[in-house]
mmCIF file of C-alpha atoms in Angstrom:
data_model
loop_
_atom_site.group_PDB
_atom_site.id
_atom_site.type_symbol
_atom_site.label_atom_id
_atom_site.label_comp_id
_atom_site.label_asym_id
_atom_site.label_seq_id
_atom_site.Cartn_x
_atom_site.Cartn_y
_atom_site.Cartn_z
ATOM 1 C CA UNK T 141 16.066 0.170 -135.874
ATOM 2 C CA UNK T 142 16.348 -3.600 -134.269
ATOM 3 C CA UNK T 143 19.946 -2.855 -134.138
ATOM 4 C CA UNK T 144 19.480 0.681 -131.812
ATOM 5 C CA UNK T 145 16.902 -0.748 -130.189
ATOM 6 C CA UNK T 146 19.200 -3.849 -128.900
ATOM 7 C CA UNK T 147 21.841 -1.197 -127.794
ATOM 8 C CA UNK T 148 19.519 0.830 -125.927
ATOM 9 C CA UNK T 149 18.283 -2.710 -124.310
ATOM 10 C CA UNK T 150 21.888 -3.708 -123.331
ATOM 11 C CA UNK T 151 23.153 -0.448 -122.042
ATOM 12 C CA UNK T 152 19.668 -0.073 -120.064
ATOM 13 C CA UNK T 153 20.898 -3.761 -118.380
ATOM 14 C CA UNK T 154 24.077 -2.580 -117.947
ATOM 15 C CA UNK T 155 22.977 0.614 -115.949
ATOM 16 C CA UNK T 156 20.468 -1.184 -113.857
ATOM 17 C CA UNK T 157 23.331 -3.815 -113.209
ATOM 18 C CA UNK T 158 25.965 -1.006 -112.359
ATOM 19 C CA UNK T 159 22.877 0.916 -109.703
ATOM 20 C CA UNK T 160 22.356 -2.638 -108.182
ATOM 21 C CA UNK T 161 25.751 -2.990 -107.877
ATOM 22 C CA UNK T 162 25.919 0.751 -105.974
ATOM 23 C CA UNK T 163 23.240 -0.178 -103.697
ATOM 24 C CA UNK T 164 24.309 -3.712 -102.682
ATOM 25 C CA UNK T 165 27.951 -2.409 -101.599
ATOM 26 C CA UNK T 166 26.256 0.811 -99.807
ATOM 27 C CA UNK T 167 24.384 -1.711 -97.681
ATOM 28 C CA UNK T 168 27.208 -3.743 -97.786
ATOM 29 C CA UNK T 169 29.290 -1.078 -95.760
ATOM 30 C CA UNK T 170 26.459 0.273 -93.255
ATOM 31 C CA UNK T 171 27.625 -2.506 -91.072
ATOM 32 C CA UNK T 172 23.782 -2.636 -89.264
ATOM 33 C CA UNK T 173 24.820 0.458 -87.167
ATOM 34 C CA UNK T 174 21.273 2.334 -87.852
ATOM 35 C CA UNK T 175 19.641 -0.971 -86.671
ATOM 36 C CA UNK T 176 21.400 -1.032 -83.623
ATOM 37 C CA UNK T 177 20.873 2.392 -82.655
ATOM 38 C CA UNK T 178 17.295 1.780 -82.849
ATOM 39 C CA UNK T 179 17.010 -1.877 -81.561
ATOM 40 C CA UNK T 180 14.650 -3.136 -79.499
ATOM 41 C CA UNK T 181 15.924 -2.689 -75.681
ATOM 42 C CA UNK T 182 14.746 -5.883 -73.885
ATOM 43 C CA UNK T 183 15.164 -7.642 -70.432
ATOM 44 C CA UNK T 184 18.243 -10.282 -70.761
ATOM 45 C CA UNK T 185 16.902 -13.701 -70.793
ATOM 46 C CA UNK T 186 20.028 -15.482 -71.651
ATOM 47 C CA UNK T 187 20.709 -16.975 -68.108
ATOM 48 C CA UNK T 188 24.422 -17.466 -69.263
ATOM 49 C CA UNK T 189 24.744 -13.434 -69.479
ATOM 50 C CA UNK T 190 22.802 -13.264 -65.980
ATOM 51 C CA UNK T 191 25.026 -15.623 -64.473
ATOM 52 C CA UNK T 192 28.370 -14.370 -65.582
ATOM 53 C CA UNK T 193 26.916 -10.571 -64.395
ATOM 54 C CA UNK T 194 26.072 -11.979 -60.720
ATOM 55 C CA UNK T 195 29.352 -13.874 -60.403
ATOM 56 C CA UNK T 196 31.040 -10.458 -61.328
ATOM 57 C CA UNK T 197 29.577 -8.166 -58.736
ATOM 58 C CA UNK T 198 30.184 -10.944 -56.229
ATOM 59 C CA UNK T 199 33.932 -11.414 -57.378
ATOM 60 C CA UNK T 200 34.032 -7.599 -57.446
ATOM 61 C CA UNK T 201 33.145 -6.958 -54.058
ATOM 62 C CA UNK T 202 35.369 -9.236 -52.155
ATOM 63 C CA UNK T 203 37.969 -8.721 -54.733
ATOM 64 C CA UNK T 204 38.385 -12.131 -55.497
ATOM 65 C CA UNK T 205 41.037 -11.578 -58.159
ATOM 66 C CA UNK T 206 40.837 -15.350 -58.587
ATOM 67 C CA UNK T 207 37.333 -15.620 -59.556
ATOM 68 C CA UNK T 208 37.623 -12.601 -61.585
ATOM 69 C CA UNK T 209 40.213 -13.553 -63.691
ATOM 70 C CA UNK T 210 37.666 -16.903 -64.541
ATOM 71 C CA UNK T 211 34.990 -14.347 -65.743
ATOM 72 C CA UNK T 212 37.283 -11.993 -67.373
ATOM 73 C CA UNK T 213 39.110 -12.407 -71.015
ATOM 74 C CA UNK T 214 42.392 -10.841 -70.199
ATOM 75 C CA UNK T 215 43.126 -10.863 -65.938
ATOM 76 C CA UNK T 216 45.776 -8.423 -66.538
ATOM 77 C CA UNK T 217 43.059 -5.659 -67.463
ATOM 78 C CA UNK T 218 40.848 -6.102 -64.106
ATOM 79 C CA UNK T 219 41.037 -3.113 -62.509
ATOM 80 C CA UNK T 220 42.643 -4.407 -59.052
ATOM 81 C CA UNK T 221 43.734 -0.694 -57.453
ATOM 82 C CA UNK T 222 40.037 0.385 -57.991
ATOM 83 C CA UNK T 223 38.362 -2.538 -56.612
ATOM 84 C CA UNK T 224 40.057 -2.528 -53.515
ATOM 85 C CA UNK T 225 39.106 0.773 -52.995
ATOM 86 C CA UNK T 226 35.415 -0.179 -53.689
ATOM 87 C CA UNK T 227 35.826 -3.079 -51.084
ATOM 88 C CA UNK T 228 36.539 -0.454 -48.052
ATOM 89 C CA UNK T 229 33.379 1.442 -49.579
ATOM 90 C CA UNK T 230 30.637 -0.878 -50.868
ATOM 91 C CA UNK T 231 28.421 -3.120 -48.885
ATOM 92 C CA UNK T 232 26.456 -4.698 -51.107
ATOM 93 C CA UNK T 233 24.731 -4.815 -54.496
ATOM 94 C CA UNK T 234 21.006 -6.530 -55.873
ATOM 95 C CA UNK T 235 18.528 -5.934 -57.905
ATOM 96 C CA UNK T 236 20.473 -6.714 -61.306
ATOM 97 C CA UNK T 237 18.670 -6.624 -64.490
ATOM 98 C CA UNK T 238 20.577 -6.488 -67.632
ATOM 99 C CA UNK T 239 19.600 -5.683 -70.964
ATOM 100 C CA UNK T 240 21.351 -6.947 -74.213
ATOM 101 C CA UNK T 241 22.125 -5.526 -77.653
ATOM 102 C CA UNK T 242 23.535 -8.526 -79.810
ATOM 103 C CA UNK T 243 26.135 -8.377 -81.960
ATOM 104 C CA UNK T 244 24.903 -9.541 -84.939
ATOM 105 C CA UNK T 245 28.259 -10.152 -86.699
ATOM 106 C CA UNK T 246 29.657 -12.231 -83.762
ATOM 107 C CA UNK T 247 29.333 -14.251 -80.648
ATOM 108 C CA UNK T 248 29.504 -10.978 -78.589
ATOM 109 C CA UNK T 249 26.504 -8.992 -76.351
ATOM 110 C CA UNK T 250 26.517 -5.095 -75.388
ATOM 111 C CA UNK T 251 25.592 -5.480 -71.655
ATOM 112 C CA UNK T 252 23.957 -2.643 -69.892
ATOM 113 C CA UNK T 253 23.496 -3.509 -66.220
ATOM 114 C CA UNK T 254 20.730 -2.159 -64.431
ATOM 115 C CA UNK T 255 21.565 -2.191 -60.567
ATOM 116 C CA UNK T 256 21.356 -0.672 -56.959
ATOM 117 C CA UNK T 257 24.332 -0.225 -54.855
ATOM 118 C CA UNK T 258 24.653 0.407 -51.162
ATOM 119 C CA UNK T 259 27.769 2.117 -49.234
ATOM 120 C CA UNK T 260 28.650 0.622 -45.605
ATOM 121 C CA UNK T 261 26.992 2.280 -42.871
ATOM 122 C CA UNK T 262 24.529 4.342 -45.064
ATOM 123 C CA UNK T 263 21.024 3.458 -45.405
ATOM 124 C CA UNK T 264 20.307 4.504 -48.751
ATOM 125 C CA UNK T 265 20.733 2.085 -51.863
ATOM 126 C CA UNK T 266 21.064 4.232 -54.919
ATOM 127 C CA UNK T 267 20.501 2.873 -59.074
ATOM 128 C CA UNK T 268 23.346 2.142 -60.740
ATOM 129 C CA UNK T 269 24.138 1.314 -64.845
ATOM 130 C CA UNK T 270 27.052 0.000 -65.923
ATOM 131 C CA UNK T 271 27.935 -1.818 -69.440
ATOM 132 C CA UNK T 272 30.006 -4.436 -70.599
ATOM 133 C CA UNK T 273 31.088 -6.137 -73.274
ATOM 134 C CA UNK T 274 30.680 -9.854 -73.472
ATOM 135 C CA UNK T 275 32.085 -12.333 -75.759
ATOM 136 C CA UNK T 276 31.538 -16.479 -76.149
ATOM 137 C CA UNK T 277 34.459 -18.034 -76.456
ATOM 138 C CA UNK T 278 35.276 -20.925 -79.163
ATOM 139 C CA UNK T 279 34.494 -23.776 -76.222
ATOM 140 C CA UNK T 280 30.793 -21.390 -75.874
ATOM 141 C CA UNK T 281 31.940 -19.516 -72.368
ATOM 142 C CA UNK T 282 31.043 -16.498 -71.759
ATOM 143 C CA UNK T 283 33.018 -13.765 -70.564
ATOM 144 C CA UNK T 284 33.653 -10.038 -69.768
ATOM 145 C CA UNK T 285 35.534 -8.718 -73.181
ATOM 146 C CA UNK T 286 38.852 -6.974 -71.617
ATOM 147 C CA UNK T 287 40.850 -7.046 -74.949
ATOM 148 C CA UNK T 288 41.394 -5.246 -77.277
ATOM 149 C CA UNK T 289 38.585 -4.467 -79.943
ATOM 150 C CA UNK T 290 38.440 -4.234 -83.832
ATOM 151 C CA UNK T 291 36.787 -1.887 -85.921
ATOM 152 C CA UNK T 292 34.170 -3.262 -86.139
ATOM 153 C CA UNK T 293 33.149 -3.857 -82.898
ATOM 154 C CA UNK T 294 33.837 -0.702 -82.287
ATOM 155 C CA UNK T 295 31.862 0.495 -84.357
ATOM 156 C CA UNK T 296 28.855 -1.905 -82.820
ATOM 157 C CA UNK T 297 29.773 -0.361 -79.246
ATOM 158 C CA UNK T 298 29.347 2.921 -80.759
ATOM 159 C CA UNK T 299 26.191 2.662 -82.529
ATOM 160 C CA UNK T 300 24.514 0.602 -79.241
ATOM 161 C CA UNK T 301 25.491 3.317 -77.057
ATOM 162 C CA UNK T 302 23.512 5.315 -78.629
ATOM 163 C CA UNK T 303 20.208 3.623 -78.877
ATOM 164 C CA UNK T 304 17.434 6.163 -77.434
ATOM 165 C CA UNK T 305 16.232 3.069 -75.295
ATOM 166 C CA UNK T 306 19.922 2.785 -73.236
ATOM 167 C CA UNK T 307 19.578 6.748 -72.800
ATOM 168 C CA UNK T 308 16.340 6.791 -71.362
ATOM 169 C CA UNK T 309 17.605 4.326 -69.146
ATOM 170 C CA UNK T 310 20.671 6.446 -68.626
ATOM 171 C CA UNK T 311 18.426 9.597 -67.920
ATOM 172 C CA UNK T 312 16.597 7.337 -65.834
ATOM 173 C CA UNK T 313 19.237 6.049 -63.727
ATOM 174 C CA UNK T 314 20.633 9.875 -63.074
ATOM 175 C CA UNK T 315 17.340 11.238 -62.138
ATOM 176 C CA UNK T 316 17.578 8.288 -59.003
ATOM 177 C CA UNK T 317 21.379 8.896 -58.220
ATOM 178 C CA UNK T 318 20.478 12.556 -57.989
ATOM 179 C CA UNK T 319 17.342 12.747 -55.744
ATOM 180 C CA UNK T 320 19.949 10.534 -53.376
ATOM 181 C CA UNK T 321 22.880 12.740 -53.827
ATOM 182 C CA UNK T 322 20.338 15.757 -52.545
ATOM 183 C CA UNK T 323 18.480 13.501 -50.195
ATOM 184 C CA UNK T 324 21.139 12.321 -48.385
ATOM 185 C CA UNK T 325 24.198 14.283 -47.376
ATOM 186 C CA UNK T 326 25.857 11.536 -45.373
ATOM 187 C CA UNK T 327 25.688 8.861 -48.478
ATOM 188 C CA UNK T 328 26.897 11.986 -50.408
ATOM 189 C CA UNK T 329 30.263 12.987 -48.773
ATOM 190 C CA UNK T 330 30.842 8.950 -48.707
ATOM 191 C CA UNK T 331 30.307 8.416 -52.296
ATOM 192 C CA UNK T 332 32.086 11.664 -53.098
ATOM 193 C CA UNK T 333 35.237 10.531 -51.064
ATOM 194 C CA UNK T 334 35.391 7.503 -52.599
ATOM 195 C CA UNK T 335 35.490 9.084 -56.090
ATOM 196 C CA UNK T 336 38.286 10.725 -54.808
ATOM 197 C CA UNK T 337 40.713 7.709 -53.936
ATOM 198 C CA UNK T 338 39.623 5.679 -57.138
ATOM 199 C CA UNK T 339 40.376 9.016 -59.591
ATOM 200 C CA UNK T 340 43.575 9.277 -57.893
ATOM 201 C CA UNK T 341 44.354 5.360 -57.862
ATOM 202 C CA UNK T 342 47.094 3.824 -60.330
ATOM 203 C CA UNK T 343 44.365 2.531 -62.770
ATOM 204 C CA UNK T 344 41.711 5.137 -62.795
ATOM 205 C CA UNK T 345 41.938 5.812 -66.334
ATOM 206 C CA UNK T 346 39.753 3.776 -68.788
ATOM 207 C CA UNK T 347 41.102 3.860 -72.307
ATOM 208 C CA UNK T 348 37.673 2.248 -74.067
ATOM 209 C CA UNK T 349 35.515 -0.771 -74.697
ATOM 210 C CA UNK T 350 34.111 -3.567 -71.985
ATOM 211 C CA UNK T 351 32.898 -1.527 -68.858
ATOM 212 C CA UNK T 352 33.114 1.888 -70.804
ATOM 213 C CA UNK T 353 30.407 4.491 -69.605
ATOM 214 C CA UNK T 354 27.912 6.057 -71.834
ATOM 215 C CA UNK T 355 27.494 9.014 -69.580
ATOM 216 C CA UNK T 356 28.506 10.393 -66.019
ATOM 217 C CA UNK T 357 25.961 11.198 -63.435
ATOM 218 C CA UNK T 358 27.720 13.729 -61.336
ATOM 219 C CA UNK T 359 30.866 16.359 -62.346
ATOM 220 C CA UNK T 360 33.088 13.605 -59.808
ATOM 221 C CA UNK T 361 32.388 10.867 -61.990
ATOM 222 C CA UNK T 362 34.571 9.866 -65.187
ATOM 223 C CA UNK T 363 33.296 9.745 -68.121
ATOM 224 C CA UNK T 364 34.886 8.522 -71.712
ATOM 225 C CA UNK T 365 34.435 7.123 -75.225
ATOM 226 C CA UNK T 366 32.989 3.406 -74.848
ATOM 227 C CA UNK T 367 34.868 2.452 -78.308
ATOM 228 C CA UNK T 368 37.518 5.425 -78.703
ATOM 229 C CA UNK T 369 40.549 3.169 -79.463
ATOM 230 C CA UNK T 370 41.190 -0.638 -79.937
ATOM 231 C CA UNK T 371 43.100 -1.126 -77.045
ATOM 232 C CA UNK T 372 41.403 -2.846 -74.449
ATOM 233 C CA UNK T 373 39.761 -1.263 -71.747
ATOM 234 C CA UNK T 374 38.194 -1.310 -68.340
ATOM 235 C CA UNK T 375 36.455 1.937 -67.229
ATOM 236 C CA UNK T 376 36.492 3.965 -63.528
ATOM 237 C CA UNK T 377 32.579 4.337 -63.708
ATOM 238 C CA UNK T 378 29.134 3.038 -65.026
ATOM 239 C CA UNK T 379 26.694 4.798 -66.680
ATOM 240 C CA UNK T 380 24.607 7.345 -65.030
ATOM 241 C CA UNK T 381 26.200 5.533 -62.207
ATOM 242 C CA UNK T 382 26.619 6.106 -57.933
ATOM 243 C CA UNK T 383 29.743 3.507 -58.335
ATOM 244 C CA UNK T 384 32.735 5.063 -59.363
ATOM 245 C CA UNK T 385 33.722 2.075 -60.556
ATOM 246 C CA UNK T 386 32.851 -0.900 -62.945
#
């Protein structure tokens, strides 16, 4: 009987070793994703991030490919045919508030910017979202992520996407582009025209990752996969956005 009964005792270990083992690697391999679907969607407060956004739009608007390529991890991916375009079209931009999903497995930050745009000439300023992804570097600078991505930052893009906090804010965003779009007929066939020239420009096509939308506000705008491939990426518009372009 002591002899059974130390079996039983040592395959019973063995099994509850074996069923830790099981669990450990399946939360080994979930990678956080369900975590950052349903993270916490705060105001940025890292004044590095802030920064770094500002500079952007600023570099964006003149087309300062100089400054850009400072800001930027890969100068050959800014997106020069479509910011020129956006230069004979956009007067100005404010109002920026970002909000950050961390990557928890890196130095790197899912950016969704919160903004209002306004077109020369027309009165109206309309909300904008666009997203980025953002990356320190090994001397701690931050910059716009225009590389290409692995898996598993992919993945991270993918899951933070689709946080129910960043589509309320998408849904939000639309709601204000569209009571413009209806409101105002002259910021309309502006906006619309501008579409135009950046879809048919050289570089309108994103392929995924840094300024990758989540979703398009109007049937003009582009829309496609923030993390489809792992080539690097820079999209034609933000999210739920009036600007064609990011």
């Amino acid at each position: 009987m002591k002899l059974k009964y130390k079996k039983m005792v040592i395959i019973a270990t063995v099994v509850a070793m074996a069923l830790g083992f099981v669990t450990l690697i399946f939360l080994d391999n979930d990678n956080g994703t369900n975590n950052v679907e349903d993270a916490r969607l705060d105001l940025n407060k890292n004044e590095d991030i802030n920064k770094l956004i500002k500079n952007y739009f600023a570099a964006k608007k003149t087309v300062n490919l100089e400054s850009l390529s400072e800001l930027v991890s890969d100068a050959n991916r800014i997106p020069k045919d479509r910011y020129t375009i956006m230069a004979g079209y956009v007067e100005d931009y404010k109002d920026f508030n970002c909000y950050v999903i961390k990557n928890e497995q890196s130095d790197a930050y899912r950016v969704y910017v919160k903004y209002s745009m306004k077109l020369k000439n027309i009165d109206s300023w309309v909300p904008c979202l666009t997203t980025y992804y953002i990356k320190v570097t090994s001397d701690g600078k931050y910059v716009i992520y225009l590389s290409a991505l692995d898996q598993v930052e992919e993945e991270f893009i993918d899951a933070a996407d689709k946080n129910m906090e960043i589509i309320k804010l998408k849904e939000e965003v639309k709601k204000g582009l569209n009571e413009v779009l209806e409101k105002d007929g002259a910021f309309k066939q502006f906006y619309q025209k501008m579409e135009k020239e950046i879809s048919a420009s050289a570089d309108s096509k994103p392929v995924s990752n840094s300024a990758s939308p989540v979703a398009s506000a109007s049937p003009a705008t582009s829309a496609s996969a923030p993390a489809a491939s792992p080539s690097p990426a820079v999209s034609a518009s933000p999210v739920a956005s009036a600007s064609p372009a990011a």
